[in-house]
């Protein structure tokens, strides 16, 4: 079962508020289930609630309708991944270290890698705070390269999106990208 119900890709689609509400409620229900039952039962070892981040991520994720769009997030980015089309059982299975997650139980469950043949992808994430900015800048450069050097029209209009906490902008992963630090 997928929690996603994307609006039509053509033109400028209106927000599908029913899909958005369902995704936000799914995200909150998963956080609550983990916090109240799965962490106390030691069936999950890492829980990073996305509560309060969920609505903005879902609305942003539903807008990423270009097949070459990509987003890199961090450990609170599950609502975005649900909006991109990740199945609920995969999202939960990953956190529980079960088969069916992104790496069949070989990741820590809260960071994602979602190559999406049907729409926007999630670039590989990691738990290092600030590590998401460099791959996102690299993907933006790749979009520009494909458009201007390779003349690949498939990348016209594609964007590269990053999510991060406020403290992450103090890390070296973010800092070198600031223009006044470029020398
Ligand atoms: C490079 C690095 N340093 C420290 C940590 C430990 N750590 C995990 S979460 C966190 C706080 C990050 O705060 P912020 O970026 O504001 O995100 P928030 O969790 O508040 O949404 C820290 C320091 C880490 N994961 N990676």
Coordinates of C-alpha atoms and ligand atoms in Angstrom, one line a residue:
X1 CA 0.0 0.0 0.0
X2 CA 1.3 3.4 -0.9
X3 CA 0.2 6.5 1.0
X4 CA 1.0 8.7 -1.9
X5 CA -1.6 10.1 -4.3
X6 CA 0.2 12.6 -6.5
X7 CA -1.6 15.3 -8.4
X8 CA -1.5 15.1 -12.2
X9 CA 2.0 16.0 -13.5
X10 CA 0.9 18.1 -16.4
X11 CA 0.5 21.9 -16.0
X12 CA 0.3 23.4 -12.5
X13 CA -1.8 21.0 -10.5
X14 CA -3.9 22.1 -7.6
X15 CA -2.9 20.7 -4.3
X16 CA -4.5 17.4 -3.5
X17 CA -5.5 18.3 0.0
X18 CA -7.1 14.9 0.6
X19 CA -3.8 13.1 -0.3
X20 CA -1.8 15.7 1.8
X21 CA -4.0 15.1 4.9
X22 CA -3.7 11.3 4.5
X23 CA 0.1 11.5 4.2
X24 CA 0.4 13.8 7.3
X25 CA -1.9 11.5 9.3
X26 CA 0.1 8.4 8.2
X27 CA 3.4 10.1 9.2
X28 CA 2.0 11.1 12.6
X29 CA 0.5 7.6 13.2
X30 CA 3.9 6.0 12.4
X31 CA 5.7 8.3 14.8
X32 CA 3.2 7.6 17.5
X33 CA 3.4 3.8 16.9
X34 CA 7.2 3.9 17.1
X35 CA 7.3 6.2 20.2
X36 CA 4.6 4.4 22.2
X37 CA 5.0 0.8 21.2
X38 CA 8.0 -0.1 19.0
X39 CA 10.8 1.8 20.9
X40 CA 9.7 0.5 24.4
X41 CA 9.5 -3.0 22.9
X42 CA 13.0 -2.5 21.5
X43 CA 11.8 -3.3 18.0
X44 CA 13.2 0.1 16.8
X45 CA 16.4 1.6 18.0
X46 CA 16.3 5.0 16.3
X47 CA 13.3 7.2 16.5
X48 CA 13.4 10.8 15.1
X49 CA 9.9 12.2 15.1
X50 CA 9.0 14.3 12.1
X51 CA 6.0 15.8 13.9
X52 CA 5.7 19.5 13.1
X53 CA 7.9 19.0 10.0
X54 CA 5.4 16.7 8.3
X55 CA 2.9 19.1 6.7
X56 CA 5.6 21.2 5.0
X57 CA 7.4 18.1 3.7
X58 CA 4.3 16.5 2.4
X59 CA 3.2 19.7 0.5
X60 CA 6.7 20.1 -0.9
X61 CA 6.9 16.4 -1.9
X62 CA 3.6 16.5 -3.7
X63 CA 4.9 19.4 -5.8
X64 CA 7.9 17.5 -7.0
X65 CA 6.3 16.2 -10.1
X66 CA 9.2 16.4 -12.6
X67 CA 10.7 12.9 -13.1
X68 CA 14.2 14.4 -12.8
X69 CA 13.5 16.3 -9.6
X70 CA 15.5 14.9 -6.6
X71 CA 15.6 15.7 -2.9
X72 CA 18.1 14.9 -0.2
X73 CA 16.9 14.9 3.3
X74 CA 18.0 13.9 6.8
X75 CA 16.7 11.7 9.6
X76 CA 13.4 13.6 9.9
X77 CA 12.5 13.3 6.2
X78 CA 10.1 10.4 6.2
X79 CA 7.0 12.5 5.4
X80 CA 8.8 13.7 2.2
X81 CA 9.6 10.1 1.3
X82 CA 6.0 9.0 1.8
X83 CA 4.9 11.9 -0.4
X84 CA 7.3 10.7 -3.1
X85 CA 5.6 7.3 -3.1
X86 CA 7.5 5.1 -0.6
X87 CA 5.1 2.4 0.7
X88 CA 4.2 2.5 4.4
X89 CA 5.4 -1.0 5.0
X90 CA 8.8 -0.2 3.4
X91 CA 9.1 2.9 5.6
X92 CA 8.3 1.0 8.7
X93 CA 10.2 -2.1 7.8
X94 CA 13.3 -0.1 7.2
X95 CA 13.1 1.4 10.7
X96 CA 12.6 -2.1 12.1
X97 CA 15.6 -3.5 10.2
X98 CA 13.3 -5.9 8.2
X99 CA 13.3 -7.0 4.7
X100 CA 11.4 -4.7 2.4
X101 CA 13.0 -1.5 3.5
X102 CA 15.5 0.4 1.4
X103 CA 18.4 -1.9 2.1
X104 CA 16.6 -4.9 3.5
X105 CA 17.5 -4.1 7.0
X106 CA 21.1 -3.0 6.5
X107 CA 20.6 0.8 7.2
X108 CA 19.6 2.6 10.4
X109 CA 16.1 3.1 9.1
X110 CA 15.7 6.9 9.3
X111 CA 17.7 7.9 6.3
X112 CA 16.6 7.0 2.8
X113 CA 17.8 6.2 -0.7
X114 CA 14.9 6.1 -3.1
X115 CA 15.7 5.9 -6.8
X116 CA 12.2 6.4 -8.2
X117 CA 11.5 5.3 -11.7
X118 CA 8.0 6.8 -11.5
X119 CA 8.8 10.3 -10.4
X120 CA 11.1 12.4 -8.1
X121 CA 13.9 10.5 -6.4
X122 CA 15.5 10.8 -3.0
X123 CA 19.3 11.0 -3.2
X124 CA 21.2 8.8 -0.8
X125 CA 21.1 10.3 2.7
X126 CA 23.2 9.6 5.8
X127 CA 23.0 10.4 9.5
X128 CA 25.9 12.9 9.5
X129 CA 24.4 16.3 10.2
X130 CA 25.0 18.6 7.2
X131 CA 26.0 15.8 4.9
X132 CA 22.9 16.3 2.7
X133 CA 24.0 19.7 1.2
X134 CA 26.9 18.6 -1.0
X135 CA 25.1 15.8 -2.9
X136 CA 22.2 18.2 -3.4
X137 CA 24.4 20.9 -4.9
X138 CA 26.1 18.2 -7.0
X139 CA 22.7 17.0 -8.4
X140 CA 21.9 20.7 -9.2
X141 CA 25.1 20.9 -11.1
X142 CA 24.3 17.6 -12.9
X143 CA 21.0 19.1 -14.0
X144 CA 22.8 22.1 -15.4
X145 CA 25.4 19.9 -17.1
X146 CA 22.7 17.7 -18.7
X147 CA 20.8 20.7 -20.0
X148 CA 23.6 23.0 -21.2
X149 CA 26.4 20.6 -22.2
X150 CA 24.5 17.4 -23.2
X151 CA 21.5 19.4 -24.4
X152 CA 19.3 16.8 -22.7
X153 CA 15.8 18.4 -22.7
X154 CA 14.6 15.8 -20.2
X155 CA 16.2 17.9 -17.4
X156 CA 14.4 21.1 -18.4
X157 CA 12.6 22.4 -15.3
X158 CA 14.0 19.8 -12.9
X159 CA 15.1 21.0 -9.5
X160 CA 17.3 19.7 -6.7
X161 CA 15.9 20.1 -3.2
X162 CA 17.5 19.8 0.3
X163 CA 16.0 19.4 3.7
X164 CA 17.9 20.1 6.9
X165 CA 17.6 21.3 10.5
X166 CA 18.6 24.8 11.5
X167 CA 21.7 23.6 13.3
X168 CA 22.9 21.8 10.2
X169 CA 23.7 25.1 8.5
X170 CA 26.6 25.5 11.0
X171 CA 28.3 22.4 9.7
X172 CA 31.1 22.2 7.2
X173 CA 28.8 20.3 4.9
X174 CA 26.8 23.5 4.5
X175 CA 29.4 26.2 5.1
X176 CA 31.7 25.8 2.0
X177 CA 28.6 26.4 -0.2
X178 CA 28.2 29.9 1.2
X179 CA 29.4 32.5 -1.4
X180 CA 31.3 34.6 1.2
X181 CA 33.3 31.5 2.2
X182 CA 34.3 30.7 -1.4
X183 CA 37.9 31.8 -1.9
Ligands
LIG1 C1 28.4 15.5 11.8 C2 27.5 15.2 13.0 N1 27.7 15.7 14.2 C3 26.9 15.5 15.2 C4 25.9 14.6 15.1 C5 24.9 14.3 16.2 N2 23.6 14.9 16.0 C6 22.6 14.2 15.6 S1 21.2 15.1 15.5 C7 22.0 16.5 15.9 C8 21.3 17.9 16.0 C9 21.0 18.5 14.6 O1 20.1 19.6 14.8 P1 19.4 20.2 13.5 O2 20.2 20.2 12.3 O3 18.8 21.6 13.9 O4 18.2 19.2 13.3 P2 16.9 18.8 14.2 O5 17.2 17.4 14.7 O6 16.8 19.8 15.3 O7 15.8 18.9 13.2 C10 23.3 16.3 16.2 C11 24.3 17.3 16.7 C12 25.7 14.0 13.8 N3 24.7 13.1 13.5 N4 26.5 14.3 12.8

